[in-house]
Tab-separated table of N, CA and C in Angstrom:
chain	number	residue	atom	x	y	z
A	1	MET	N	-164.990	-61.599	-210.803
A	1	MET	CA	-165.568	-62.879	-211.118
A	1	MET	C	-166.969	-62.698	-211.666
A	2	SER	N	-167.306	-63.518	-212.611
A	2	SER	CA	-168.587	-63.363	-213.273
A	2	SER	C	-169.744	-63.997	-212.501
A	3	GLY	N	-169.480	-64.926	-211.676
A	3	GLY	CA	-170.565	-65.575	-210.930
A	3	GLY	C	-170.043	-66.707	-210.066
A	4	ARG	N	-170.950	-67.369	-209.418
A	4	ARG	CA	-170.566	-68.466	-208.533
A	4	ARG	C	-170.375	-69.749	-209.334
A	5	LEU	N	-169.478	-70.546	-208.835
A	5	LEU	CA	-169.275	-71.856	-209.442
A	5	LEU	C	-170.384	-72.776	-208.955
A	6	HIS	N	-171.113	-73.312	-209.887
A	6	HIS	CA	-172.191	-74.228	-209.525
A	6	HIS	C	-171.915	-75.565	-210.193
A	7	ARG	N	-171.544	-76.522	-209.382
A	7	ARG	CA	-171.302	-77.864	-209.889
A	7	ARG	C	-172.570	-78.683	-209.718
A	8	PRO	N	-173.164	-79.143	-210.811
A	8	PRO	CA	-174.409	-79.910	-210.679
A	8	PRO	C	-174.183	-81.222	-209.926
A	9	GLN	N	-175.145	-81.559	-209.118
A	9	GLN	CA	-175.054	-82.772	-208.299
A	9	GLN	C	-176.263	-83.642	-208.602
A	10	ARG	N	-176.006	-84.892	-208.898
A	10	ARG	CA	-177.116	-85.817	-209.126
A	10	ARG	C	-177.859	-86.049	-207.817
A	11	TRP	N	-179.160	-86.335	-207.930
A	11	TRP	CA	-179.937	-86.561	-206.706
A	11	TRP	C	-179.521	-87.855	-206.021
A	12	ALA	N	-178.994	-88.820	-206.751
A	12	ALA	CA	-178.604	-90.117	-206.177
A	12	ALA	C	-177.091	-90.223	-206.078
A	13	TRP	N	-176.432	-89.149	-205.659
A	13	TRP	CA	-174.972	-89.127	-205.568
A	13	TRP	C	-174.434	-90.200	-204.633
A	14	PHE	N	-175.221	-90.569	-203.639
A	14	PHE	CA	-174.766	-91.536	-202.646
A	14	PHE	C	-174.729	-92.962	-203.177
A	15	LEU	N	-175.282	-93.198	-204.357
A	15	LEU	CA	-175.236	-94.534	-204.948
A	15	LEU	C	-173.940	-94.779	-205.719
A	16	GLU	N	-173.087	-93.761	-205.832
A	16	GLU	CA	-171.865	-93.879	-206.622
A	16	GLU	C	-170.803	-94.748	-205.967
A	17	ARG	N	-170.750	-94.742	-204.651
A	17	ARG	CA	-169.737	-95.518	-203.924
A	17	ARG	C	-170.390	-96.234	-202.751
A	18	PRO	N	-169.896	-97.436	-202.432
A	18	PRO	CA	-170.471	-98.170	-201.290
A	18	PRO	C	-170.346	-97.409	-199.973
A	19	GLY	N	-169.260	-96.682	-199.784
A	19	GLY	CA	-169.088	-95.912	-198.556
A	19	GLY	C	-170.135	-94.830	-198.399
A	20	TYR	N	-170.483	-94.191	-199.512
A	20	TYR	CA	-171.536	-93.177	-199.471
A	20	TYR	C	-172.884	-93.805	-199.112
A	21	LEU	N	-173.147	-94.977	-199.676
A	21	LEU	CA	-174.408	-95.664	-199.413
A	21	LEU	C	-174.516	-96.064	-197.935
A	22	LEU	N	-173.412	-96.564	-197.370
A	22	LEU	CA	-173.419	-96.918	-195.944
A	22	LEU	C	-173.611	-95.674	-195.071
A	23	PHE	N	-173.005	-94.558	-195.494
A	23	PHE	CA	-173.175	-93.307	-194.760
A	23	PHE	C	-174.644	-92.884	-194.756
A	24	MET	N	-175.281	-92.948	-195.920
A	24	MET	CA	-176.682	-92.543	-196.006
A	24	MET	C	-177.593	-93.514	-195.239
A	25	ALA	N	-177.250	-94.800	-195.260
A	25	ALA	CA	-178.028	-95.774	-194.485
A	25	ALA	C	-177.923	-95.461	-193.001
A	26	ARG	N	-176.735	-95.094	-192.550
A	26	ARG	CA	-176.554	-94.735	-191.148
A	26	ARG	C	-177.361	-93.501	-190.803
A	27	GLU	N	-177.350	-92.503	-191.675
A	27	GLU	CA	-178.121	-91.290	-191.423
A	27	GLU	C	-179.617	-91.568	-191.435
A	28	LEU	N	-180.062	-92.486	-192.276
A	28	LEU	CA	-181.473	-92.853	-192.337
A	28	LEU	C	-181.946	-93.493	-191.032
A	29	THR	N	-181.058	-94.209	-190.352
A	29	THR	CA	-181.459	-94.832	-189.085
A	29	THR	C	-181.845	-93.787	-188.043
A	30	GLY	N	-181.332	-92.575	-188.185
A	30	GLY	CA	-181.712	-91.509	-187.258
A	30	GLY	C	-183.203	-91.212	-187.293
A	31	PHE	N	-183.835	-91.358	-188.467
A	31	PHE	CA	-185.276	-91.136	-188.561
A	31	PHE	C	-186.055	-92.199	-187.789
A	32	PHE	N	-185.581	-93.442	-187.834
A	32	PHE	CA	-186.246	-94.504	-187.078
A	32	PHE	C	-186.097	-94.271	-185.576
A	33	VAL	N	-184.920	-93.834	-185.157
A	33	VAL	CA	-184.694	-93.529	-183.740
A	33	VAL	C	-185.586	-92.363	-183.310
A	34	ALA	N	-185.673	-91.324	-184.130
A	34	ALA	CA	-186.530	-90.180	-183.806
A	34	ALA	C	-187.999	-90.592	-183.760
A	35	GLY	N	-188.415	-91.433	-184.692
A	35	GLY	CA	-189.798	-91.911	-184.684
A	35	GLY	C	-190.121	-92.693	-183.427
A	36	TYR	N	-189.168	-93.504	-182.990
A	36	TYR	CA	-189.408	-94.276	-181.781
A	36	TYR	C	-189.434	-93.374	-180.545
A	37	LEU	N	-188.691	-92.284	-180.579
A	37	LEU	CA	-188.758	-91.330	-179.470
A	37	LEU	C	-190.131	-90.662	-179.406
A	38	VAL	N	-190.753	-90.435	-180.562
A	38	VAL	CA	-192.124	-89.914	-180.571
A	38	VAL	C	-193.062	-90.925	-179.918
A	39	VAL	N	-192.884	-92.210	-180.237
A	39	VAL	CA	-193.704	-93.252	-179.605
A	39	VAL	C	-193.495	-93.235	-178.090
A	40	LEU	N	-192.244	-93.053	-177.663
A	40	LEU	CA	-191.972	-92.977	-176.226
A	40	LEU	C	-192.686	-91.789	-175.586
A	41	LEU	N	-192.665	-90.639	-176.255
A	41	LEU	CA	-193.353	-89.466	-175.708
A	41	LEU	C	-194.859	-89.677	-175.640
A	42	VAL	N	-195.432	-90.312	-176.657
A	42	VAL	CA	-196.863	-90.623	-176.620
A	42	VAL	C	-197.152	-91.598	-175.481
A	43	THR	N	-196.272	-92.570	-175.287
A	43	THR	CA	-196.447	-93.533	-174.190
A	43	THR	C	-196.435	-92.819	-172.844
A	44	LEU	N	-195.509	-91.894	-172.667
A	44	LEU	CA	-195.471	-91.134	-171.413
A	44	LEU	C	-196.713	-90.269	-171.243
A	45	GLY	N	-197.207	-89.709	-172.350
A	45	GLY	CA	-198.453	-88.931	-172.284
A	45	GLY	C	-199.637	-89.789	-171.889
A	46	ARG	N	-199.709	-90.986	-172.446
A	46	ARG	CA	-200.789	-91.908	-172.088
A	46	ARG	C	-200.659	-92.368	-170.643
A	47	LEU	N	-199.440	-92.534	-170.184
A	47	LEU	CA	-199.223	-92.918	-168.788
A	47	LEU	C	-199.753	-91.824	-167.859
A	48	GLY	N	-199.529	-90.571	-168.249
A	48	GLY	CA	-200.060	-89.458	-167.458
A	48	GLY	C	-201.557	-89.296	-167.601
A	49	GLY	N	-202.144	-89.912	-168.633
A	49	GLY	CA	-203.578	-89.797	-168.866
A	49	GLY	C	-204.423	-90.751	-168.052
A	50	GLY	N	-203.802	-91.621	-167.323
A	50	GLY	CA	-204.560	-92.543	-166.482
A	50	GLY	C	-204.309	-93.992	-166.860
A	51	GLU	N	-204.740	-94.857	-165.981
A	51	GLU	CA	-204.486	-96.284	-166.142
A	51	GLU	C	-205.195	-96.864	-167.364
A	52	THR	N	-206.414	-96.430	-167.619
A	52	THR	CA	-207.172	-96.953	-168.755
A	52	THR	C	-206.537	-96.553	-170.079
A	53	ALA	N	-206.160	-95.285	-170.205
A	53	ALA	CA	-205.531	-94.810	-171.443
A	53	ALA	C	-204.204	-95.522	-171.682
A	54	PHE	N	-203.456	-95.740	-170.620
A	54	PHE	CA	-202.171	-96.416	-170.755
A	54	PHE	C	-202.355	-97.876	-171.146
A	55	ALA	N	-203.331	-98.550	-170.537
A	55	ALA	CA	-203.596	-99.956	-170.869
A	55	ALA	C	-204.038	-100.089	-172.326
A	56	GLU	N	-204.871	-99.170	-172.806
A	56	GLU	CA	-205.293	-99.193	-174.209
A	56	GLU	C	-204.104	-98.980	-175.148
A	57	TRP	N	-203.220	-98.073	-174.780
A	57	TRP	CA	-202.039	-97.794	-175.599
A	57	TRP	C	-201.117	-99.015	-175.637
A	58	LEU	N	-200.921	-99.657	-174.503
A	58	LEU	CA	-200.096	-100.863	-174.482
A	58	LEU	C	-200.715	-101.968	-175.327
A	59	GLN	N	-202.042	-102.064	-175.311
A	59	GLN	CA	-202.731	-103.043	-176.153
A	59	GLN	C	-202.489	-102.729	-177.629
A	60	THR	N	-202.514	-101.468	-177.987
A	60	THR	CA	-202.254	-101.056	-179.365
A	60	THR	C	-200.822	-101.387	-179.772
A	61	LEU	N	-199.898	-101.127	-178.868
A	61	LEU	CA	-198.483	-101.380	-179.178
A	61	LEU	C	-198.152	-102.861	-179.290
A	62	SER	N	-199.030	-103.736	-178.829
A	62	SER	CA	-198.753	-105.175	-178.886
A	62	SER	C	-199.289	-105.834	-180.156
A	63	THR	N	-199.842	-105.055	-181.086
A	63	THR	CA	-200.329	-105.617	-182.350
A	63	THR	C	-199.146	-106.010	-183.236
A	64	PRO	N	-199.356	-106.896	-184.199
A	64	PRO	CA	-198.250	-107.354	-185.051
A	64	PRO	C	-197.535	-106.223	-185.802
A	65	GLY	N	-198.270	-105.232	-186.266
A	65	GLY	CA	-197.638	-104.111	-186.968
A	65	GLY	C	-196.672	-103.353	-186.079
A	66	TRP	N	-197.095	-103.098	-184.847
A	66	TRP	CA	-196.224	-102.403	-183.916
A	66	TRP	C	-195.046	-103.285	-183.480
A	67	THR	N	-195.268	-104.593	-183.414
A	67	THR	CA	-194.165	-105.498	-183.085
A	67	THR	C	-193.078	-105.420	-184.154
A	68	VAL	N	-193.479	-105.385	-185.410
A	68	VAL	CA	-192.517	-105.225	-186.503
A	68	VAL	C	-191.835	-103.859	-186.399
A	69	ALA	N	-192.606	-102.810	-186.091
A	69	ALA	CA	-192.025	-101.476	-185.938
A	69	ALA	C	-190.993	-101.445	-184.806
A	70	HIS	N	-191.297	-102.139	-183.703
A	70	HIS	CA	-190.342	-102.217	-182.589
A	70	HIS	C	-189.054	-102.903	-183.032
A	71	ALA	N	-189.184	-104.001	-183.784
A	71	ALA	CA	-188.005	-104.737	-184.251
A	71	ALA	C	-187.175	-103.895	-185.216
A	72	VAL	N	-187.838	-103.178	-186.116
A	72	VAL	CA	-187.110	-102.311	-187.058
A	72	VAL	C	-186.410	-101.188	-186.302
A	73	ALA	N	-187.089	-100.590	-185.340
A	73	ALA	CA	-186.478	-99.515	-184.550
A	73	ALA	C	-185.292	-100.032	-183.744
A	74	LEU	N	-185.401	-101.239	-183.199
A	74	LEU	CA	-184.283	-101.819	-182.461
A	74	LEU	C	-183.091	-102.060	-183.380
A	75	ALA	N	-183.344	-102.649	-184.551
A	75	ALA	CA	-182.258	-102.898	-185.502
A	75	ALA	C	-181.613	-101.583	-185.953
A	76	ALA	N	-182.431	-100.571	-186.220
A	76	ALA	CA	-181.894	-99.272	-186.631
A	76	ALA	C	-181.078	-98.643	-185.511
A	77	SER	N	-181.536	-98.767	-184.288
A	77	SER	CA	-180.801	-98.201	-183.151
A	77	SER	C	-179.458	-98.894	-182.942
A	78	VAL	N	-179.453	-100.204	-183.064
A	78	VAL	CA	-178.196	-100.950	-182.908
A	78	VAL	C	-177.224	-100.580	-184.026
A	79	TRP	N	-177.705	-100.535	-185.274
A	79	TRP	CA	-176.840	-100.149	-186.401
A	79	TRP	C	-176.295	-98.739	-186.196
A	80	HIS	N	-177.153	-97.821	-185.775
A	80	HIS	CA	-176.741	-96.437	-185.535
A	80	HIS	C	-175.655	-96.374	-184.458
A	81	SER	N	-175.856	-97.114	-183.386
A	81	SER	CA	-174.883	-97.112	-182.288
A	81	SER	C	-173.552	-97.723	-182.704
A	82	VAL	N	-173.599	-98.857	-183.386
A	82	VAL	CA	-172.366	-99.531	-183.800
A	82	VAL	C	-171.558	-98.653	-184.752
A	83	THR	N	-172.226	-98.049	-185.722
A	83	THR	CA	-171.496	-97.192	-186.657
A	83	THR	C	-170.998	-95.923	-185.983
A	84	TRP	N	-171.727	-95.441	-184.995
A	84	TRP	CA	-171.267	-94.263	-184.249
A	84	TRP	C	-170.022	-94.599	-183.437
A	85	PHE	N	-170.049	-95.739	-182.767
A	85	PHE	CA	-168.890	-96.134	-181.971
A	85	PHE	C	-167.664	-96.354	-182.849
A	86	ALA	N	-167.869	-96.785	-184.077
A	86	ALA	CA	-166.748	-96.971	-184.995
A	86	ALA	C	-166.207	-95.625	-185.489
A	87	ALA	N	-167.058	-94.617	-185.589
A	87	ALA	CA	-166.644	-93.319	-186.114
A	87	ALA	C	-165.993	-92.426	-185.064
A	88	VAL	N	-166.389	-92.561	-183.822
A	88	VAL	CA	-165.893	-91.659	-182.774
A	88	VAL	C	-164.368	-91.688	-182.624
A	89	PRO	N	-163.707	-92.843	-182.611
A	89	PRO	CA	-162.247	-92.820	-182.464
A	89	PRO	C	-161.531	-92.119	-183.634
A	90	GLN	N	-162.173	-92.056	-184.787
A	90	GLN	CA	-161.573	-91.355	-185.920
A	90	GLN	C	-161.628	-89.844	-185.691
A	91	ALA	N	-162.716	-89.372	-185.120
A	91	ALA	CA	-162.903	-87.940	-184.901
A	91	ALA	C	-162.272	-87.459	-183.605
A	92	MET	N	-162.167	-88.346	-182.615
A	92	MET	CA	-161.653	-87.952	-181.305
A	92	MET	C	-160.699	-89.031	-180.785
A	93	PRO	N	-159.498	-89.092	-181.354
A	93	PRO	CA	-158.565	-90.144	-180.936
A	93	PRO	C	-158.085	-89.937	-179.495
A	94	ILE	N	-157.777	-91.046	-178.851
A	94	ILE	CA	-157.264	-90.998	-177.483
A	94	ILE	C	-155.740	-91.050	-177.552
A	95	GLN	N	-155.097	-90.034	-176.993
A	95	GLN	CA	-153.640	-89.963	-176.964
A	95	GLN	C	-153.133	-90.509	-175.626
A	96	LEU	N	-152.149	-91.370	-175.692
A	96	LEU	CA	-151.451	-91.868	-174.509
A	96	LEU	C	-149.998	-91.440	-174.639
A	97	GLY	N	-149.712	-90.259	-174.139
A	97	GLY	CA	-148.376	-89.708	-174.329
A	97	GLY	C	-148.197	-89.343	-175.792
A	98	GLU	N	-147.171	-89.908	-176.425
A	98	GLU	CA	-146.912	-89.652	-177.840
A	98	GLU	C	-147.652	-90.617	-178.753
A	99	LYS	N	-148.208	-91.671	-178.178
A	99	LYS	CA	-148.869	-92.687	-178.995
A	99	LYS	C	-150.384	-92.494	-178.987
A	100	ARG	N	-151.003	-93.020	-180.014
A	100	ARG	CA	-152.450	-92.974	-180.138
A	100	ARG	C	-153.011	-94.366	-179.871
A	101	LEU	N	-154.079	-94.433	-179.073
A	101	LEU	CA	-154.741	-95.701	-178.795
A	101	LEU	C	-155.352	-96.224	-180.098
A	102	PRO	N	-155.153	-97.497	-180.440
A	102	PRO	CA	-155.732	-98.029	-181.682
A	102	PRO	C	-157.250	-97.837	-181.709
A	103	ALA	N	-157.772	-97.559	-182.903
A	103	ALA	CA	-159.199	-97.247	-183.060
A	103	ALA	C	-160.132	-98.338	-182.514
A	104	PRO	N	-159.863	-99.638	-182.778
A	104	PRO	CA	-160.786	-100.648	-182.221
A	104	PRO	C	-160.811	-100.647	-180.686
A	105	LEU	N	-159.659	-100.469	-180.071
A	105	LEU	CA	-159.603	-100.425	-178.610
A	105	LEU	C	-160.279	-99.155	-178.082
A	106	ALA	N	-160.088	-98.045	-178.786
A	106	ALA	CA	-160.746	-96.796	-178.385
A	106	ALA	C	-162.264	-96.924	-178.505
A	107	ALA	N	-162.738	-97.637	-179.528
A	107	ALA	CA	-164.184	-97.845	-179.676
A	107	ALA	C	-164.738	-98.651	-178.507
A	108	VAL	N	-163.966	-99.617	-178.027
A	108	VAL	CA	-164.403	-100.408	-176.871
A	108	VAL	C	-164.418	-99.537	-175.622
A	109	VAL	N	-163.371	-98.740	-175.427
A	109	VAL	CA	-163.264	-97.907	-174.230
A	109	VAL	C	-164.328	-96.814	-174.209
A	110	MET	N	-164.553	-96.169	-175.354
A	110	MET	CA	-165.465	-95.021	-175.395
A	110	MET	C	-166.901	-95.385	-175.758
A	111	GLY	N	-167.132	-96.563	-176.333
A	111	GLY	CA	-168.468	-96.876	-176.800
A	111	GLY	C	-169.034	-98.170	-176.275
A	112	TYR	N	-168.428	-99.274	-176.712
A	112	TYR	CA	-168.996	-100.586	-176.376
A	112	TYR	C	-168.929	-100.885	-174.876
A	113	GLY	N	-167.863	-100.512	-174.216
A	113	GLY	CA	-167.737	-100.766	-172.772
A	113	GLY	C	-168.829	-100.077	-171.965
A	114	PRO	N	-168.983	-98.752	-172.117
A	114	PRO	CA	-170.081	-98.081	-171.393
A	114	PRO	C	-171.464	-98.597	-171.790
A	115	TRP	N	-171.654	-98.898	-173.084
A	115	TRP	CA	-172.942	-99.426	-173.560
A	115	TRP	C	-173.249	-100.755	-172.877
A	116	LEU	N	-172.277	-101.650	-172.833
A	116	LEU	CA	-172.471	-102.941	-172.194
A	116	LEU	C	-172.688	-102.790	-170.693
A	117	THR	N	-171.972	-101.883	-170.065
A	117	THR	CA	-172.127	-101.654	-168.624
A	117	THR	C	-173.529	-101.163	-168.291
A	118	VAL	N	-173.995	-100.155	-169.012
A	118	VAL	CA	-175.331	-99.605	-168.749
A	118	VAL	C	-176.407	-100.648	-169.043
A	119	THR	N	-176.244	-101.396	-170.144
A	119	THR	CA	-177.215	-102.436	-170.482
A	119	THR	C	-177.265	-103.504	-169.403
A	120	THR	N	-176.103	-103.905	-168.897
A	120	THR	CA	-176.052	-104.911	-167.832
A	120	THR	C	-176.751	-104.413	-166.571
A	121	ILE	N	-176.537	-103.160	-166.208
A	121	ILE	CA	-177.186	-102.578	-165.028
A	121	ILE	C	-178.698	-102.552	-165.202
A	122	ILE	N	-179.154	-102.158	-166.387
A	122	ILE	CA	-180.598	-102.113	-166.636
A	122	ILE	C	-181.205	-103.502	-166.596
A	123	VAL	N	-180.579	-104.458	-167.260
A	123	VAL	CA	-181.109	-105.830	-167.252
A	123	VAL	C	-181.102	-106.390	-165.846
A	124	TRP	N	-180.050	-106.148	-165.100
A	124	TRP	CA	-179.982	-106.624	-163.709
A	124	TRP	C	-181.115	-106.001	-162.885
A	125	GLY	N	-181.346	-104.698	-163.070
A	125	GLY	CA	-182.413	-104.021	-162.319
A	125	GLY	C	-183.794	-104.527	-162.675
A	126	VAL	N	-184.006	-104.856	-163.939
A	126	VAL	CA	-185.317	-105.340	-164.365
A	126	VAL	C	-185.564	-106.778	-163.903
A	127	LEU	N	-184.529	-107.616	-163.969
A	127	LEU	CA	-184.701	-109.026	-163.644
A	127	LEU	C	-184.612	-109.363	-162.157
A	128	ARG	N	-184.175	-108.434	-161.371
A	128	ARG	CA	-184.031	-108.819	-159.959
A	128	ARG	C	-185.293	-108.700	-159.204
């Protein structure tokens, strides 16, 4: 062979099909989730730095810019979770004998059910 096959790829290949665009949007939400985890780590660091440092950090996080950032991170996290729960039954189907559990039901069993259960426990613990 004379060399490797190199097929040129456009930089905006994901704009060719709606499915590709949704895939890239889902992957982009991972950056928002990672960014919010950095904020969480800084918050924990400030908490360890004393009451004054933590109070100042909470004051900073309550500004309008950070409020918008919190809302964007929440929306990105929800989108990421919903699309993940939809993808998992495709990659890891649940077999019941010879039959396969339908994908929407598997998504509820493996994703939405545990998510709702944990969320309910957390909300109950916070509000009680």
